[in-house]
PDB file of C-alpha atoms and ligand atoms in Angstrom:
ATOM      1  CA  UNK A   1       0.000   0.000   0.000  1.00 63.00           C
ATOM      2  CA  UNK A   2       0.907   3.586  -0.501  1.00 75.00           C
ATOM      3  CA  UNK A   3       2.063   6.338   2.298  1.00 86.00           C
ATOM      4  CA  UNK A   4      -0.914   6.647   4.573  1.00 95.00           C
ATOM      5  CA  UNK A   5      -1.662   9.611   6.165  1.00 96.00           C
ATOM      6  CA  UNK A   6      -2.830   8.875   9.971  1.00 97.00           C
ATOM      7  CA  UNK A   7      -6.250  10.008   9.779  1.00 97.00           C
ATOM      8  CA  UNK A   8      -6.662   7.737   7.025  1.00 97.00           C
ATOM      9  CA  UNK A   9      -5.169   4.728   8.506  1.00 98.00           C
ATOM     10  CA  UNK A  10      -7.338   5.238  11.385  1.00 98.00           C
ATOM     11  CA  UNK A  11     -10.616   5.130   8.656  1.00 98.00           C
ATOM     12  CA  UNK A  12      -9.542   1.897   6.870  1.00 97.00           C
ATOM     13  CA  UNK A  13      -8.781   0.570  10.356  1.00 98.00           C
ATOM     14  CA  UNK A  14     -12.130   1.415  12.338  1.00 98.00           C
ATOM     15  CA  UNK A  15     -14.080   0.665   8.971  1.00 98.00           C
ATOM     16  CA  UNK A  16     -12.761  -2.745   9.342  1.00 98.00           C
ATOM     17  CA  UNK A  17     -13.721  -3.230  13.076  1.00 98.00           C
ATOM     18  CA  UNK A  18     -17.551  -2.506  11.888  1.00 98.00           C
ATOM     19  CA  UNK A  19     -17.628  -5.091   9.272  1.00 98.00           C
ATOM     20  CA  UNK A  20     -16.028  -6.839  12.060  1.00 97.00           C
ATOM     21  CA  UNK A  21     -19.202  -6.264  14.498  1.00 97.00           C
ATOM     22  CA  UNK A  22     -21.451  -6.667  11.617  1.00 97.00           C
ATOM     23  CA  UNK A  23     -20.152  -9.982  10.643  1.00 96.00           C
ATOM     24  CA  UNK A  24     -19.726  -8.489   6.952  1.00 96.00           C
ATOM     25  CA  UNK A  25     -15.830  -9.254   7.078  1.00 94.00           C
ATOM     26  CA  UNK A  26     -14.333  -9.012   3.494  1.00 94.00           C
ATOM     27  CA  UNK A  27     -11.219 -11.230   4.806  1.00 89.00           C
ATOM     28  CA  UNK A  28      -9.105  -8.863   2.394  1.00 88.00           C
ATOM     29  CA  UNK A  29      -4.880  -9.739   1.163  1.00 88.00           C
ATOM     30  CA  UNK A  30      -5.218 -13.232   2.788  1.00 87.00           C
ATOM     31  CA  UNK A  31      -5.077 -14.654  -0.829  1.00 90.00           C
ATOM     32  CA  UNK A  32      -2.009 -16.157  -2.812  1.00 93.00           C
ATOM     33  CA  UNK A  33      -2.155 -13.398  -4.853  1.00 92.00           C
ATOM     34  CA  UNK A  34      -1.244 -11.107  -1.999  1.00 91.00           C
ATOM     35  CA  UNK A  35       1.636 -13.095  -0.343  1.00 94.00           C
ATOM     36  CA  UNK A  36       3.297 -13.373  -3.706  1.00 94.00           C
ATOM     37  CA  UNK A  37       3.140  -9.589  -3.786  1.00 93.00           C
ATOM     38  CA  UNK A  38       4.425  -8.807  -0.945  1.00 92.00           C
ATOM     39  CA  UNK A  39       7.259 -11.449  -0.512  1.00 94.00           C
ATOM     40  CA  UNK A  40      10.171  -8.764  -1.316  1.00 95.00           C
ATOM     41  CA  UNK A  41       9.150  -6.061   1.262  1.00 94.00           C
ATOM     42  CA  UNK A  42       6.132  -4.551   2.901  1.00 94.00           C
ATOM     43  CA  UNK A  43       4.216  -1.297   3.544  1.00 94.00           C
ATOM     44  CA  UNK A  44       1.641  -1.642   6.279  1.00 97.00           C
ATOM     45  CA  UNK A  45      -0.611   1.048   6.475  1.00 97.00           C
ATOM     46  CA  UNK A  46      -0.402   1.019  11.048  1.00 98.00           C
ATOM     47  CA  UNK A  47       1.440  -0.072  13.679  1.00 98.00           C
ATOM     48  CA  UNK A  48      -0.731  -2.001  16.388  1.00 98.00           C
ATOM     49  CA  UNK A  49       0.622  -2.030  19.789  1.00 97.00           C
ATOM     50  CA  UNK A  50      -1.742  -4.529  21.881  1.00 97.00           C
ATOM     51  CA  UNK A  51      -2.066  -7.353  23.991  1.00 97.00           C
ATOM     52  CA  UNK A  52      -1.005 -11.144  23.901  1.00 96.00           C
ATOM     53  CA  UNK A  53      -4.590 -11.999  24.796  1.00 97.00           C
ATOM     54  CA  UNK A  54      -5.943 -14.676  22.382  1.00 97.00           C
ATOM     55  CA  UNK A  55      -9.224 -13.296  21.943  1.00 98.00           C
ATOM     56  CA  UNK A  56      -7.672 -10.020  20.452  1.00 98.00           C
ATOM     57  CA  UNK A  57      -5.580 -10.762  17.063  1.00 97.00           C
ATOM     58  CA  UNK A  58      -5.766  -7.048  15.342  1.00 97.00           C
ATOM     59  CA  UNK A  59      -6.058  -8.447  11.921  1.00 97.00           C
ATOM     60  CA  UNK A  60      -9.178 -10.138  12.758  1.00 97.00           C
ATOM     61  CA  UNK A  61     -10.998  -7.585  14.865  1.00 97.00           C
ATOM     62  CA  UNK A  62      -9.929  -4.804  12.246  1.00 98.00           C
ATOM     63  CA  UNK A  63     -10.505  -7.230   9.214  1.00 97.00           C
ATOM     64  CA  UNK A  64      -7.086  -6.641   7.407  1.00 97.00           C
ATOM     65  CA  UNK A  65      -4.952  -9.361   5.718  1.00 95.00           C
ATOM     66  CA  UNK A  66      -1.329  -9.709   4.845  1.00 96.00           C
ATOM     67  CA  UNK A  67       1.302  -6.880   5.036  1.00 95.00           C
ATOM     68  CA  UNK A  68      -1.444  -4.554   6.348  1.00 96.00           C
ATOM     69  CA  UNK A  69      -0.534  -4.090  10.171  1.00 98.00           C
ATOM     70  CA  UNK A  70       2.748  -3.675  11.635  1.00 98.00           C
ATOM     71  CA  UNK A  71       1.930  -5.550  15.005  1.00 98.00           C
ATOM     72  CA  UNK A  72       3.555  -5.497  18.678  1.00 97.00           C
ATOM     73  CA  UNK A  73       2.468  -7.501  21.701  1.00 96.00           C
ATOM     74  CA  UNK A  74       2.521  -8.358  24.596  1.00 93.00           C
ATOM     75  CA  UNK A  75       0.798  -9.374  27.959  1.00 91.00           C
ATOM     76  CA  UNK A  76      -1.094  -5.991  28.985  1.00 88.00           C
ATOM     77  CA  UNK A  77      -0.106  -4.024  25.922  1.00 87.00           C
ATOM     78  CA  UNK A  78       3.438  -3.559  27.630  1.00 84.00           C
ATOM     79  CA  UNK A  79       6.005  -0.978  26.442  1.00 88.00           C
ATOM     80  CA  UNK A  80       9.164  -1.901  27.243  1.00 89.00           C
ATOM     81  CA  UNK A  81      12.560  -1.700  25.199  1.00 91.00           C
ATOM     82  CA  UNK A  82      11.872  -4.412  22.728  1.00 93.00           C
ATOM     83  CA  UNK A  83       8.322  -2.649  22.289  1.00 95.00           C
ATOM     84  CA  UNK A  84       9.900   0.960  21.319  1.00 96.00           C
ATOM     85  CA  UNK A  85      12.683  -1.020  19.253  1.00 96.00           C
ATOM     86  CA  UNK A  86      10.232  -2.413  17.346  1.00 97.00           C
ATOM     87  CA  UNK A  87       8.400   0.855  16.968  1.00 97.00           C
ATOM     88  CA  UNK A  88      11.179   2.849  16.077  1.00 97.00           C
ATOM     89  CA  UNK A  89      11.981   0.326  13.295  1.00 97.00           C
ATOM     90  CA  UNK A  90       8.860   0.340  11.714  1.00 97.00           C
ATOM     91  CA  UNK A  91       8.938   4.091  12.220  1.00 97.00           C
ATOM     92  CA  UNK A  92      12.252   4.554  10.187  1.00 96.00           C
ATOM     93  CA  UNK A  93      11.888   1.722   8.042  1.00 96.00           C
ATOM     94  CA  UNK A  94       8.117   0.818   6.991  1.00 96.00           C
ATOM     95  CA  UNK A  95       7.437   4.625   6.558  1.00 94.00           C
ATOM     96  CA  UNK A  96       4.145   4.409   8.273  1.00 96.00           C
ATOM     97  CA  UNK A  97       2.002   6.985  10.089  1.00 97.00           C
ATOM     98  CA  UNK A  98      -0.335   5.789  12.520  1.00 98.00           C
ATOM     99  CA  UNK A  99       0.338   4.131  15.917  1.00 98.00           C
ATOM    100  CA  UNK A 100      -2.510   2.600  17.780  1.00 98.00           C
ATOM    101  CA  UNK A 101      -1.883   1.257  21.232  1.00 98.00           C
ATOM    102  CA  UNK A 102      -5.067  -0.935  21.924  1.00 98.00           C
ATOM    103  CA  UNK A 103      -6.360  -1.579  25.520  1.00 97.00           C
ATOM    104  CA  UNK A 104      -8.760  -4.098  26.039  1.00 98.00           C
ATOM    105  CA  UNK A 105     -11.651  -5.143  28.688  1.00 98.00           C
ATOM    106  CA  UNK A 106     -11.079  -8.451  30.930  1.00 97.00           C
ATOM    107  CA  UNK A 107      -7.544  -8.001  30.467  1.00 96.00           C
ATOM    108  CA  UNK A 108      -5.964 -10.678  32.628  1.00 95.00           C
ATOM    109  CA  UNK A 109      -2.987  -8.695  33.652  1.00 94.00           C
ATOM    110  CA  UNK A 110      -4.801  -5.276  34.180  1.00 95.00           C
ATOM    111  CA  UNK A 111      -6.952  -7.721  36.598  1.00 94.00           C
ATOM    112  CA  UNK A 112      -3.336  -9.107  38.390  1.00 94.00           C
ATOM    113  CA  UNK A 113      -2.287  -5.736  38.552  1.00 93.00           C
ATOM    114  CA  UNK A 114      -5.529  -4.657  40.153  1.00 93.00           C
ATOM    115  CA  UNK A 115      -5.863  -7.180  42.678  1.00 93.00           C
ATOM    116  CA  UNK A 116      -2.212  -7.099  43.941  1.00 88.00           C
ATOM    117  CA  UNK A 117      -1.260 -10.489  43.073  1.00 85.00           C
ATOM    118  CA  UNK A 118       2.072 -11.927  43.968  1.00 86.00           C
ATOM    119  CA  UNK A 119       4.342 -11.779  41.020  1.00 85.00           C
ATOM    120  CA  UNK A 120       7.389 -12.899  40.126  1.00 84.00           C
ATOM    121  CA  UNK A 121      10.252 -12.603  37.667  1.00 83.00           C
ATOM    122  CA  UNK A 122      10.184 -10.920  34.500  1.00 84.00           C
ATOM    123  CA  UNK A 123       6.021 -10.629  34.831  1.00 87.00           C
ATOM    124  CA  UNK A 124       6.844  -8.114  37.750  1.00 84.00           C
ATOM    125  CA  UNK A 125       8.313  -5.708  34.873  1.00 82.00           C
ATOM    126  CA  UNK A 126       4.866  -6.665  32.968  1.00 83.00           C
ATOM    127  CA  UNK A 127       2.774  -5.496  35.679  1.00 88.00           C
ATOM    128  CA  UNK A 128       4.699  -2.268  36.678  1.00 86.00           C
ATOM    129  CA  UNK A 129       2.794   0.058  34.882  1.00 85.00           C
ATOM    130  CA  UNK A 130      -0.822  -1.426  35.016  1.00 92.00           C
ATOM    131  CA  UNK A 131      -0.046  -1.133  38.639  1.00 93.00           C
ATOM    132  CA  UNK A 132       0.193   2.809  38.169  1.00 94.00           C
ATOM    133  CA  UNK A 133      -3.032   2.923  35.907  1.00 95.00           C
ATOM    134  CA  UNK A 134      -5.005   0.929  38.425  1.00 96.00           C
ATOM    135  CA  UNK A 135      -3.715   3.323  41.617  1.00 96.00           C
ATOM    136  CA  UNK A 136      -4.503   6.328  39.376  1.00 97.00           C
ATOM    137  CA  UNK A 137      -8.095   5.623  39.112  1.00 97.00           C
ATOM    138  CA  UNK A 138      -9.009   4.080  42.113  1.00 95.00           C
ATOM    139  CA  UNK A 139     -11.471   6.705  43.117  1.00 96.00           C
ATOM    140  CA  UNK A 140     -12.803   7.190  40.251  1.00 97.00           C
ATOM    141  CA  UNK A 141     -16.677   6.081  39.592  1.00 97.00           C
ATOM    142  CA  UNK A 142     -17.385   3.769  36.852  1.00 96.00           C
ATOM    143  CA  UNK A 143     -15.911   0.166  36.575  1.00 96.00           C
ATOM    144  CA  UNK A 144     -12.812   0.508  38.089  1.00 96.00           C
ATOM    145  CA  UNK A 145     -10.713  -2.163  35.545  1.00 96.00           C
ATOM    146  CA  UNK A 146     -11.957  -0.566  32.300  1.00 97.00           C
ATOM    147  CA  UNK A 147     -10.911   3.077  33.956  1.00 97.00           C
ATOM    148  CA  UNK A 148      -7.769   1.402  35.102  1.00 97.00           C
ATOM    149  CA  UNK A 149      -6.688  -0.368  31.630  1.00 97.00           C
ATOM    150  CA  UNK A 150      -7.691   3.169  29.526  1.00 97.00           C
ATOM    151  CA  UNK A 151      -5.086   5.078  31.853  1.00 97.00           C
ATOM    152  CA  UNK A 152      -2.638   1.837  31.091  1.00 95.00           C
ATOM    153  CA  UNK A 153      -2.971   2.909  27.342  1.00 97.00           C
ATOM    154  CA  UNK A 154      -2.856   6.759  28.446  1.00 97.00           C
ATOM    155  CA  UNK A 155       0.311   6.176  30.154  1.00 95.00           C
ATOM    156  CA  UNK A 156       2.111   3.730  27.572  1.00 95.00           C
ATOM    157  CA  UNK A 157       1.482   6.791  25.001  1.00 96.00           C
ATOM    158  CA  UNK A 158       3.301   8.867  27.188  1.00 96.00           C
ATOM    159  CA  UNK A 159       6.132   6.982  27.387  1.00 95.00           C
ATOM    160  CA  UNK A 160       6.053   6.044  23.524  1.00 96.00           C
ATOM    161  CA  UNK A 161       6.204   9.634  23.652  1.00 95.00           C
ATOM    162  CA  UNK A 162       8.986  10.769  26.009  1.00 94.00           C
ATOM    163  CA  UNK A 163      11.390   7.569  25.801  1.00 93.00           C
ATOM    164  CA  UNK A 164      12.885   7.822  22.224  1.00 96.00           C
ATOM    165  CA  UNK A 165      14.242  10.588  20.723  1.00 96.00           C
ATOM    166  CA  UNK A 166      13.333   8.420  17.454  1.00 96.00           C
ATOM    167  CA  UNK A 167       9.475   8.760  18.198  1.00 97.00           C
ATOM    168  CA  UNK A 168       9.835  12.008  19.101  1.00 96.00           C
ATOM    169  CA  UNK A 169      11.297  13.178  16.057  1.00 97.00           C
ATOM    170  CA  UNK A 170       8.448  11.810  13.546  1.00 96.00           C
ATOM    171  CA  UNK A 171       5.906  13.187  16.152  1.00 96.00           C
ATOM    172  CA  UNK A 172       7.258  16.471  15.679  1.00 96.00           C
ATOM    173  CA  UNK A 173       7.605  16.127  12.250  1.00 95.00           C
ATOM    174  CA  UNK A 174       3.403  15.921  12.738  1.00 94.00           C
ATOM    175  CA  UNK A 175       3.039  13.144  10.135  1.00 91.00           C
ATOM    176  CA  UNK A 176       3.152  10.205  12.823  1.00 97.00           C
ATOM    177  CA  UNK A 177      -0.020  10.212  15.317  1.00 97.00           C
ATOM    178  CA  UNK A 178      -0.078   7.613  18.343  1.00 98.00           C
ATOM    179  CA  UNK A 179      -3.687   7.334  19.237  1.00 98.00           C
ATOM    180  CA  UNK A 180      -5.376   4.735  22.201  1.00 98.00           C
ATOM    181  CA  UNK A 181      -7.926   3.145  21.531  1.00 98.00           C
ATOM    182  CA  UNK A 182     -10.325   0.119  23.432  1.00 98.00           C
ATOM    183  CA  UNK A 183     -11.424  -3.102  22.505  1.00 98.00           C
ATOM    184  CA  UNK A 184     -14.757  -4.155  24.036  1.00 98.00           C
ATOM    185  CA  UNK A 185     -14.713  -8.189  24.145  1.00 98.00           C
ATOM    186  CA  UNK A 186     -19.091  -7.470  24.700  1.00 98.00           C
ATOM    187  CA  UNK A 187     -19.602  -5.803  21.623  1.00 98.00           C
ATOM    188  CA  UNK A 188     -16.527  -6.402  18.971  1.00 98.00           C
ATOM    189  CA  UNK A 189     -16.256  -2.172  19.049  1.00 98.00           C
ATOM    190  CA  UNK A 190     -13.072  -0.903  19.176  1.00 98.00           C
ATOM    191  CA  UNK A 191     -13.480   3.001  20.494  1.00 98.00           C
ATOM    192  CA  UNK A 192     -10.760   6.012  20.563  1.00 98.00           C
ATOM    193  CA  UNK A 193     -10.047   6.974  23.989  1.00 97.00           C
ATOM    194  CA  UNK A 194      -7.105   8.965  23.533  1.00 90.00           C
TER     195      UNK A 194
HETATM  196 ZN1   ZN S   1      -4.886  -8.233  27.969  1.00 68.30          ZN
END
């Protein structure tokens, strides 16, 4: 695909979440024809970074096919240094314009973080800063793990934002938008939050 701007990324993306809820999926690029195209390099149109959960693949809930979404993830949409790496190589190197750091309800580890499990090893790292989201909106009304894994995604932007001098520069260039979004397991819809 050719450069996309951000804004238009976000269209193709969101239009293919509602044939996604309308079970009018169009299953598009997952044909021979496609992966024959693509074999000698690729130009997604977005960058997904999500979560490891099974019942989120971003191709599927956005109905996209091969070579369409540069994708990152990890247990509770975690930004860490392999996360940014990645970022800053598809950044420099795929040429593409929209990052969209996905959130999602019943998130396992937003749920860990929340109820203080015990935890151990490199999942301690994992946890860190759904820990922060879930003591930042404690008091806040509403149902306190959704609040808590929309301020995970509001504070992974922030860091996508302040950690690499890489991101920082195609930000400022104002081509590249990082936008947070959540996925609803209860209805399919995937809605901007930030
Ligand atoms: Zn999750």
């Amino acid at each position: 695909m050719e450069n996309v701007s951000a804004d238009d990324a976000l269209k193709l993306l969101l239009q293919g979440n509602d044939r996604f809820i309308k079970g009018e999926i169009i299953n598009p690029y997952q044909v021979v024809r496609r992966r024959k195209e693509i074999i000698h390099g690729q130009r997604p149109f977005a960058v997904l970074i999500g979560c490891s959960d099974s019942r989120v693949p971003p191709e599927i809930l956005f109905d996209q096919g091969l070579g369409d979404i540069f994708v990152i993830r990890a247990a509770g949409v975690t930004v860490g240094n392999v996360c940014i790496g990645s970022l800053e190589f598809a950044l420099e190197h795929l040429d593409v314009n929209l990052v969209l750091v996905m959130g999602h309800q019943y998130c396992g580890l937003i749920e860990t973080a929340a109820n203080g499990d015990d935890v151990h090893h490199h999942l301690g790292s994992l946890v860190k800063t759904a820990s922060k989201a879930v003591e930042n909106t404690k008091d806040l009304p509403g149902d306190h793990l959704e609040n808590a894994t929309k301020e995970n995604v509001r504070l992974l932007i922030e860091t996508l934002e302040t950690k690499s001098p890489t991101i920082e520069k195609y930000i400022n260039n104002g081509k590249v938008k990082i936008v947070g979004c959540y996925y609803s397991l209860d209805t399919g819809k995937v809605d901007i939050i930030a």
